PDB file of N, CA and C in Angstrom:
ATOM      1  N   MET A   1      -5.070  11.812   4.658  1.00 46.00           N
ATOM      2  CA  MET A   1      -6.126  10.900   4.275  1.00 46.00           C
ATOM      3  C   MET A   1      -6.896  10.517   5.528  1.00 46.00           C
ATOM      4  N   SER A   2      -8.165  10.626   5.418  1.00 47.00           N
ATOM      5  CA  SER A   2      -9.028  10.296   6.545  1.00 47.00           C
ATOM      6  C   SER A   2      -9.271   8.798   6.616  1.00 47.00           C
ATOM      7  N   ARG A   3      -9.602   8.319   7.813  1.00 45.00           N
ATOM      8  CA  ARG A   3      -9.949   6.904   7.936  1.00 45.00           C
ATOM      9  C   ARG A   3     -11.357   6.648   7.441  1.00 45.00           C
ATOM     10  N   TYR A   4     -12.023   7.714   7.002  1.00 43.00           N
ATOM     11  CA  TYR A   4     -13.373   7.594   6.483  1.00 43.00           C
ATOM     12  C   TYR A   4     -13.389   7.834   4.981  1.00 43.00           C
ATOM     13  N   ALA A   5     -14.206   7.089   4.297  1.00 49.00           N
ATOM     14  CA  ALA A   5     -14.403   7.273   2.868  1.00 49.00           C
ATOM     15  C   ALA A   5     -15.182   8.570   2.655  1.00 49.00           C
ATOM     16  N   VAL A   6     -15.274   8.979   1.413  1.00 50.00           N
ATOM     17  CA  VAL A   6     -15.980  10.217   1.081  1.00 50.00           C
ATOM     18  C   VAL A   6     -17.404  10.187   1.609  1.00 50.00           C
ATOM     19  N   SER A   7     -18.024   9.024   1.620  1.00 52.00           N
ATOM     20  CA  SER A   7     -19.415   8.911   2.060  1.00 52.00           C
ATOM     21  C   SER A   7     -19.577   9.074   3.570  1.00 52.00           C
ATOM     22  N   GLY A   8     -18.458   9.113   4.307  1.00 57.00           N
ATOM     23  CA  GLY A   8     -18.533   9.252   5.755  1.00 57.00           C
ATOM     24  C   GLY A   8     -18.526   7.933   6.492  1.00 57.00           C
ATOM     25  N   THR A   9     -18.517   6.845   5.747  1.00 55.00           N
ATOM     26  CA  THR A   9     -18.444   5.528   6.377  1.00 55.00           C
ATOM     27  C   THR A   9     -16.984   5.132   6.554  1.00 55.00           C
ATOM     28  N   PRO A  10     -16.680   4.348   7.581  1.00 58.00           N
ATOM     29  CA  PRO A  10     -15.282   3.945   7.792  1.00 58.00           C
ATOM     30  C   PRO A  10     -14.751   3.159   6.599  1.00 58.00           C
ATOM     31  N   ARG A  11     -13.467   3.385   6.294  1.00 60.00           N
ATOM     32  CA  ARG A  11     -12.812   2.628   5.232  1.00 60.00           C
ATOM     33  C   ARG A  11     -12.719   1.178   5.667  1.00 60.00           C
ATOM     34  N   LYS A  12     -12.804   0.289   4.694  1.00 73.00           N
ATOM     35  CA  LYS A  12     -12.711  -1.129   4.983  1.00 73.00           C
ATOM     36  C   LYS A  12     -11.623  -1.747   4.116  1.00 73.00           C
ATOM     37  N   GLY A  13     -11.199  -2.924   4.485  1.00 82.00           N
ATOM     38  CA  GLY A  13     -10.207  -3.647   3.697  1.00 82.00           C
ATOM     39  C   GLY A  13      -8.855  -2.970   3.749  1.00 82.00           C
ATOM     40  N   PRO A  14      -8.052  -3.173   2.705  1.00 82.00           N
ATOM     41  CA  PRO A  14      -6.695  -2.629   2.693  1.00 82.00           C
ATOM     42  C   PRO A  14      -6.628  -1.117   2.905  1.00 82.00           C
ATOM     43  N   ALA A  15      -7.615  -0.393   2.401  1.00 88.00           N
ATOM     44  CA  ALA A  15      -7.595   1.070   2.532  1.00 88.00           C
ATOM     45  C   ALA A  15      -7.685   1.529   3.978  1.00 88.00           C
ATOM     46  N   SER A  16      -8.158   0.671   4.852  1.00 90.00           N
ATOM     47  CA  SER A  16      -8.242   1.062   6.266  1.00 90.00           C
ATOM     48  C   SER A  16      -6.858   1.284   6.876  1.00 90.00           C
ATOM     49  N   TYR A  17      -5.826   0.739   6.248  1.00 91.00           N
ATOM     50  CA  TYR A  17      -4.457   0.918   6.722  1.00 91.00           C
ATOM     51  C   TYR A  17      -3.831   2.233   6.247  1.00 91.00           C
ATOM     52  N   PHE A  18      -4.407   2.856   5.235  1.00 95.00           N
ATOM     53  CA  PHE A  18      -3.748   3.991   4.590  1.00 95.00           C
ATOM     54  C   PHE A  18      -3.395   5.157   5.513  1.00 95.00           C
ATOM     55  N   PRO A  19      -4.274   5.597   6.395  1.00 95.00           N
ATOM     56  CA  PRO A  19      -3.885   6.713   7.267  1.00 95.00           C
ATOM     57  C   PRO A  19      -2.648   6.394   8.115  1.00 95.00           C
ATOM     58  N   SER A  20      -2.573   5.187   8.647  1.00 95.00           N
ATOM     59  CA  SER A  20      -1.417   4.854   9.477  1.00 95.00           C
ATOM     60  C   SER A  20      -0.158   4.666   8.632  1.00 95.00           C
ATOM     61  N   ILE A  21      -0.304   4.199   7.394  1.00 97.00           N
ATOM     62  CA  ILE A  21       0.860   4.060   6.503  1.00 97.00           C
ATOM     63  C   ILE A  21       1.438   5.441   6.215  1.00 97.00           C
ATOM     64  N   GLU A  22       0.581   6.387   5.873  1.00 96.00           N
ATOM     65  CA  GLU A  22       1.060   7.743   5.584  1.00 96.00           C
ATOM     66  C   GLU A  22       1.719   8.367   6.805  1.00 96.00           C
ATOM     67  N   LYS A  23       1.121   8.180   7.945  1.00 96.00           N
ATOM     68  CA  LYS A  23       1.671   8.765   9.173  1.00 96.00           C
ATOM     69  C   LYS A  23       3.014   8.134   9.541  1.00 96.00           C
ATOM     70  N   LYS A  24       3.082   6.817   9.494  1.00 96.00           N
ATOM     71  CA  LYS A  24       4.283   6.115   9.940  1.00 96.00           C
ATOM     72  C   LYS A  24       5.460   6.272   8.985  1.00 96.00           C
ATOM     73  N   TYR A  25       5.188   6.239   7.672  1.00 96.00           N
ATOM     74  CA  TYR A  25       6.286   6.215   6.704  1.00 96.00           C
ATOM     75  C   TYR A  25       6.489   7.530   5.966  1.00 96.00           C
ATOM     76  N   GLY A  26       5.590   8.497   6.155  1.00 96.00           N
ATOM     77  CA  GLY A  26       5.795   9.848   5.649  1.00 96.00           C
ATOM     78  C   GLY A  26       5.633  10.041   4.148  1.00 96.00           C
ATOM     79  N   ARG A  27       5.008   9.099   3.475  1.00 97.00           N
ATOM     80  CA  ARG A  27       4.766   9.250   2.038  1.00 97.00           C
ATOM     81  C   ARG A  27       3.274   9.096   1.766  1.00 97.00           C
ATOM     82  N   PRO A  28       2.767   9.840   0.800  1.00 97.00           N
ATOM     83  CA  PRO A  28       1.351   9.682   0.456  1.00 97.00           C
ATOM     84  C   PRO A  28       1.098   8.320  -0.203  1.00 97.00           C
ATOM     85  N   ILE A  29      -0.092   7.816  -0.066  1.00 97.00           N
ATOM     86  CA  ILE A  29      -0.456   6.511  -0.619  1.00 97.00           C
ATOM     87  C   ILE A  29      -0.242   6.478  -2.123  1.00 97.00           C
ATOM     88  N   GLU A  30      -0.562   7.548  -2.819  1.00 97.00           N
ATOM     89  CA  GLU A  30      -0.370   7.565  -4.277  1.00 97.00           C
ATOM     90  C   GLU A  30       1.100   7.359  -4.658  1.00 97.00           C
ATOM     91  N   GLU A  31       2.012   7.845  -3.833  1.00 97.00           N
ATOM     92  CA  GLU A  31       3.433   7.634  -4.105  1.00 97.00           C
ATOM     93  C   GLU A  31       3.797   6.155  -3.962  1.00 97.00           C
ATOM     94  N   TRP A  32       3.306   5.514  -2.893  1.00 98.00           N
ATOM     95  CA  TRP A  32       3.549   4.079  -2.706  1.00 98.00           C
ATOM     96  C   TRP A  32       2.970   3.293  -3.877  1.00 98.00           C
ATOM     97  N   LYS A  33       1.752   3.615  -4.265  1.00 97.00           N
ATOM     98  CA  LYS A  33       1.110   2.895  -5.364  1.00 97.00           C
ATOM     99  C   LYS A  33       1.870   3.102  -6.669  1.00 97.00           C
ATOM    100  N   GLY A  34       2.391   4.295  -6.888  1.00 97.00           N
ATOM    101  CA  GLY A  34       3.194   4.556  -8.081  1.00 97.00           C
ATOM    102  C   GLY A  34       4.463   3.711  -8.102  1.00 97.00           C
ATOM    103  N   MET A  35       5.091   3.562  -6.945  1.00 97.00           N
ATOM    104  CA  MET A  35       6.299   2.729  -6.874  1.00 97.00           C
ATOM    105  C   MET A  35       5.969   1.273  -7.167  1.00 97.00           C
ATOM    106  N   ILE A  36       4.834   0.809  -6.671  1.00 98.00           N
ATOM    107  CA  ILE A  36       4.418  -0.572  -6.930  1.00 98.00           C
ATOM    108  C   ILE A  36       4.137  -0.761  -8.416  1.00 98.00           C
ATOM    109  N   ARG A  37       3.437   0.182  -9.008  1.00 96.00           N
ATOM    110  CA  ARG A  37       3.086   0.079 -10.432  1.00 96.00           C
ATOM    111  C   ARG A  37       4.318   0.075 -11.332  1.00 96.00           C
ATOM    112  N   THR A  38       5.343   0.817 -10.968  1.00 97.00           N
ATOM    113  CA  THR A  38       6.529   0.920 -11.826  1.00 97.00           C
ATOM    114  C   THR A  38       7.622  -0.075 -11.468  1.00 97.00           C
ATOM    115  N   SER A  39       7.412  -0.862 -10.449  1.00 97.00           N
ATOM    116  CA  SER A  39       8.396  -1.875 -10.065  1.00 97.00           C
ATOM    117  C   SER A  39       8.484  -2.955 -11.141  1.00 97.00           C
ATOM    118  N   PRO A  40       9.688  -3.456 -11.386  1.00 97.00           N
ATOM    119  CA  PRO A  40       9.820  -4.570 -12.332  1.00 97.00           C
ATOM    120  C   PRO A  40       9.304  -5.897 -11.748  1.00 97.00           C
ATOM    121  N   LEU A  41       9.044  -5.920 -10.454  1.00 97.00           N
ATOM    122  CA  LEU A  41       8.534  -7.130  -9.811  1.00 97.00           C
ATOM    123  C   LEU A  41       7.065  -7.312 -10.177  1.00 97.00           C
ATOM    124  N   THR A  42       6.633  -8.559 -10.321  1.00 93.00           N
ATOM    125  CA  THR A  42       5.259  -8.797 -10.747  1.00 93.00           C
ATOM    126  C   THR A  42       4.452  -9.654  -9.779  1.00 93.00           C
ATOM    127  N   LYS A  43       5.098 -10.446  -8.969  1.00 97.00           N
ATOM    128  CA  LYS A  43       4.368 -11.329  -8.064  1.00 97.00           C
ATOM    129  C   LYS A  43       4.062 -10.616  -6.750  1.00 97.00           C
ATOM    130  N   HIS A  44       2.903 -10.950  -6.197  1.00 97.00           N
ATOM    131  CA  HIS A  44       2.454 -10.335  -4.953  1.00 97.00           C
ATOM    132  C   HIS A  44       3.514 -10.441  -3.854  1.00 97.00           C
ATOM    133  N   THR A  45       3.995 -11.635  -3.609  1.00 98.00           N
ATOM    134  CA  THR A  45       4.962 -11.853  -2.530  1.00 98.00           C
ATOM    135  C   THR A  45       6.257 -11.093  -2.777  1.00 98.00           C
ATOM    136  N   GLU A  46       6.685 -11.034  -4.024  1.00 98.00           N
ATOM    137  CA  GLU A  46       7.902 -10.274  -4.348  1.00 98.00           C
ATOM    138  C   GLU A  46       7.730  -8.800  -4.011  1.00 98.00           C
ATOM    139  N   LEU A  47       6.581  -8.251  -4.365  1.00 98.00           N
ATOM    140  CA  LEU A  47       6.321  -6.836  -4.087  1.00 98.00           C
ATOM    141  C   LEU A  47       6.256  -6.562  -2.588  1.00 98.00           C
ATOM    142  N   VAL A  48       5.580  -7.436  -1.847  1.00 98.00           N
ATOM    143  CA  VAL A  48       5.500  -7.267  -0.393  1.00 98.00           C
ATOM    144  C   VAL A  48       6.897  -7.333   0.219  1.00 98.00           C
ATOM    145  N   ASN A  49       7.676  -8.324  -0.164  1.00 98.00           N
ATOM    146  CA  ASN A  49       9.031  -8.466   0.383  1.00 98.00           C
ATOM    147  C   ASN A  49       9.917  -7.290   0.014  1.00 98.00           C
ATOM    148  N   TRP A  50       9.751  -6.735  -1.176  1.00 98.00           N
ATOM    149  CA  TRP A  50      10.520  -5.569  -1.612  1.00 98.00           C
ATOM    150  C   TRP A  50      10.173  -4.344  -0.759  1.00 98.00           C
ATOM    151  N   LEU A  51       8.875  -4.126  -0.532  1.00 98.00           N
ATOM    152  CA  LEU A  51       8.475  -2.993   0.314  1.00 98.00           C
ATOM    153  C   LEU A  51       9.017  -3.145   1.733  1.00 98.00           C
ATOM    154  N   LYS A  52       9.034  -4.368   2.222  1.00 98.00           N
ATOM    155  CA  LYS A  52       9.559  -4.625   3.570  1.00 98.00           C
ATOM    156  C   LYS A  52      11.066  -4.398   3.627  1.00 98.00           C
ATOM    157  N   SER A  53      11.808  -4.989   2.694  1.00 98.00           N
ATOM    158  CA  SER A  53      13.269  -4.941   2.774  1.00 98.00           C
ATOM    159  C   SER A  53      13.859  -3.598   2.336  1.00 98.00           C
ATOM    160  N   GLU A  54      13.298  -3.003   1.293  1.00 97.00           N
ATOM    161  CA  GLU A  54      13.863  -1.765   0.749  1.00 97.00           C
ATOM    162  C   GLU A  54      13.296  -0.497   1.374  1.00 97.00           C
ATOM    163  N   HIS A  55      12.091  -0.592   1.900  1.00 96.00           N
ATOM    164  CA  HIS A  55      11.431   0.621   2.398  1.00 96.00           C
ATOM    165  C   HIS A  55      11.011   0.531   3.857  1.00 96.00           C
ATOM    166  N   GLY A  56      11.261  -0.611   4.494  1.00 97.00           N
ATOM    167  CA  GLY A  56      11.020  -0.752   5.923  1.00 97.00           C
ATOM    168  C   GLY A  56       9.566  -0.881   6.349  1.00 97.00           C
ATOM    169  N   LEU A  57       8.673  -1.199   5.409  1.00 98.00           N
ATOM    170  CA  LEU A  57       7.267  -1.360   5.777  1.00 98.00           C
ATOM    171  C   LEU A  57       7.067  -2.676   6.511  1.00 98.00           C
ATOM    172  N   GLY A  58       6.097  -2.690   7.401  1.00 97.00           N
ATOM    173  CA  GLY A  58       5.693  -3.928   8.033  1.00 97.00           C
ATOM    174  C   GLY A  58       4.912  -4.769   7.041  1.00 97.00           C
ATOM    175  N   ARG A  59       4.787  -6.054   7.322  1.00 97.00           N
ATOM    176  CA  ARG A  59       4.115  -6.965   6.404  1.00 97.00           C
ATOM    177  C   ARG A  59       2.669  -6.565   6.126  1.00 97.00           C
ATOM    178  N   GLY A  60       1.926  -6.200   7.153  1.00 96.00           N
ATOM    179  CA  GLY A  60       0.529  -5.821   6.959  1.00 96.00           C
ATOM    180  C   GLY A  60       0.368  -4.578   6.101  1.00 96.00           C
ATOM    181  N   HIS A  61       1.205  -3.585   6.316  1.00 96.00           N
ATOM    182  CA  HIS A  61       1.141  -2.363   5.529  1.00 96.00           C
ATOM    183  C   HIS A  61       1.536  -2.633   4.087  1.00 96.00           C
ATOM    184  N   ALA A  62       2.619  -3.384   3.893  1.00 98.00           N
ATOM    185  CA  ALA A  62       3.067  -3.708   2.539  1.00 98.00           C
ATOM    186  C   ALA A  62       1.993  -4.500   1.801  1.00 98.00           C
ATOM    187  N   ASN A  63       1.429  -5.467   2.466  1.00 97.00           N
ATOM    188  CA  ASN A  63       0.385  -6.292   1.863  1.00 97.00           C
ATOM    189  C   ASN A  63      -0.830  -5.451   1.484  1.00 97.00           C
ATOM    190  N   ALA A  64      -1.255  -4.554   2.343  1.00 96.00           N
ATOM    191  CA  ALA A  64      -2.412  -3.702   2.055  1.00 96.00           C
ATOM    192  C   ALA A  64      -2.170  -2.860   0.807  1.00 96.00           C
ATOM    193  N   LEU A  65      -0.975  -2.294   0.693  1.00 97.00           N
ATOM    194  CA  LEU A  65      -0.651  -1.480  -0.483  1.00 97.00           C
ATOM    195  C   LEU A  65      -0.656  -2.306  -1.760  1.00 97.00           C
ATOM    196  N   VAL A  66      -0.056  -3.482  -1.712  1.00 97.00           N
ATOM    197  CA  VAL A  66       0.013  -4.333  -2.905  1.00 97.00           C
ATOM    198  C   VAL A  66      -1.383  -4.811  -3.303  1.00 97.00           C
ATOM    199  N   VAL A  67      -2.167  -5.285  -2.341  1.00 96.00           N
ATOM    200  CA  VAL A  67      -3.520  -5.762  -2.639  1.00 96.00           C
ATOM    201  C   VAL A  67      -4.353  -4.651  -3.271  1.00 96.00           C
ATOM    202  N   HIS A  68      -4.328  -3.476  -2.676  1.00 95.00           N
ATOM    203  CA  HIS A  68      -5.143  -2.368  -3.174  1.00 95.00           C
ATOM    204  C   HIS A  68      -4.687  -1.919  -4.560  1.00 95.00           C
ATOM    205  N   THR A  69      -3.381  -1.803  -4.758  1.00 96.00           N
ATOM    206  CA  THR A  69      -2.845  -1.359  -6.048  1.00 96.00           C
ATOM    207  C   THR A  69      -3.170  -2.362  -7.147  1.00 96.00           C
ATOM    208  N   ARG A  70      -2.977  -3.640  -6.855  1.00 95.00           N
ATOM    209  CA  ARG A  70      -3.276  -4.666  -7.850  1.00 95.00           C
ATOM    210  C   ARG A  70      -4.767  -4.736  -8.160  1.00 95.00           C
ATOM    211  N   ALA A  71      -5.615  -4.489  -7.175  1.00 93.00           N
ATOM    212  CA  ALA A  71      -7.062  -4.495  -7.404  1.00 93.00           C
ATOM    213  C   ALA A  71      -7.483  -3.355  -8.347  1.00 93.00           C
ATOM    214  N   GLU A  72      -6.696  -2.286  -8.350  1.00 91.00           N
ATOM    215  CA  GLU A  72      -6.957  -1.158  -9.252  1.00 91.00           C
ATOM    216  C   GLU A  72      -6.400  -1.425 -10.654  1.00 91.00           C
ATOM    217  N   GLY A  73      -5.705  -2.539 -10.809  1.00 82.00           N
ATOM    218  CA  GLY A  73      -5.128  -2.860 -12.114  1.00 82.00           C
ATOM    219  C   GLY A  73      -3.719  -2.329 -12.273  1.00 82.00           C
ATOM    220  N   GLY A  74      -3.053  -2.030 -11.143  1.00 49.00           N
ATOM    221  CA  GLY A  74      -1.717  -1.439 -11.208  1.00 49.00           C
ATOM    222  C   GLY A  74      -0.593  -2.396 -11.449  1.00 49.00           C
ATOM    223  N   SER A  75      -0.776  -3.665 -11.179  1.00 51.00           N
ATOM    224  CA  SER A  75       0.274  -4.654 -11.350  1.00 51.00           C
ATOM    225  C   SER A  75      -0.367  -6.027 -11.307  1.00 51.00           C
ATOM    226  N   ASP A  76       0.123  -6.933 -12.162  1.00 48.00           N
ATOM    227  CA  ASP A  76      -0.464  -8.283 -12.181  1.00 48.00           C
ATOM    228  C   ASP A  76       0.144  -9.092 -11.150  1.00 48.00           C
TER     229      ASP A  76
END
């Protein structure tokens, strides 16, 4: 995943973290988002803490994934 959107402009917001998340943790963003969507957890903080404790993500990376996934309608 490039740090640039399809239009060639730099990614902004939570998506700006995606290239480093994929590089650091070795999973594609769609896989992380799928795990968030299928998690029985529903609250933002619960999801962030789960990604941190169970998958070793840093707070900023976990937060970016949860914010972006929830904005797409993946989890309330």
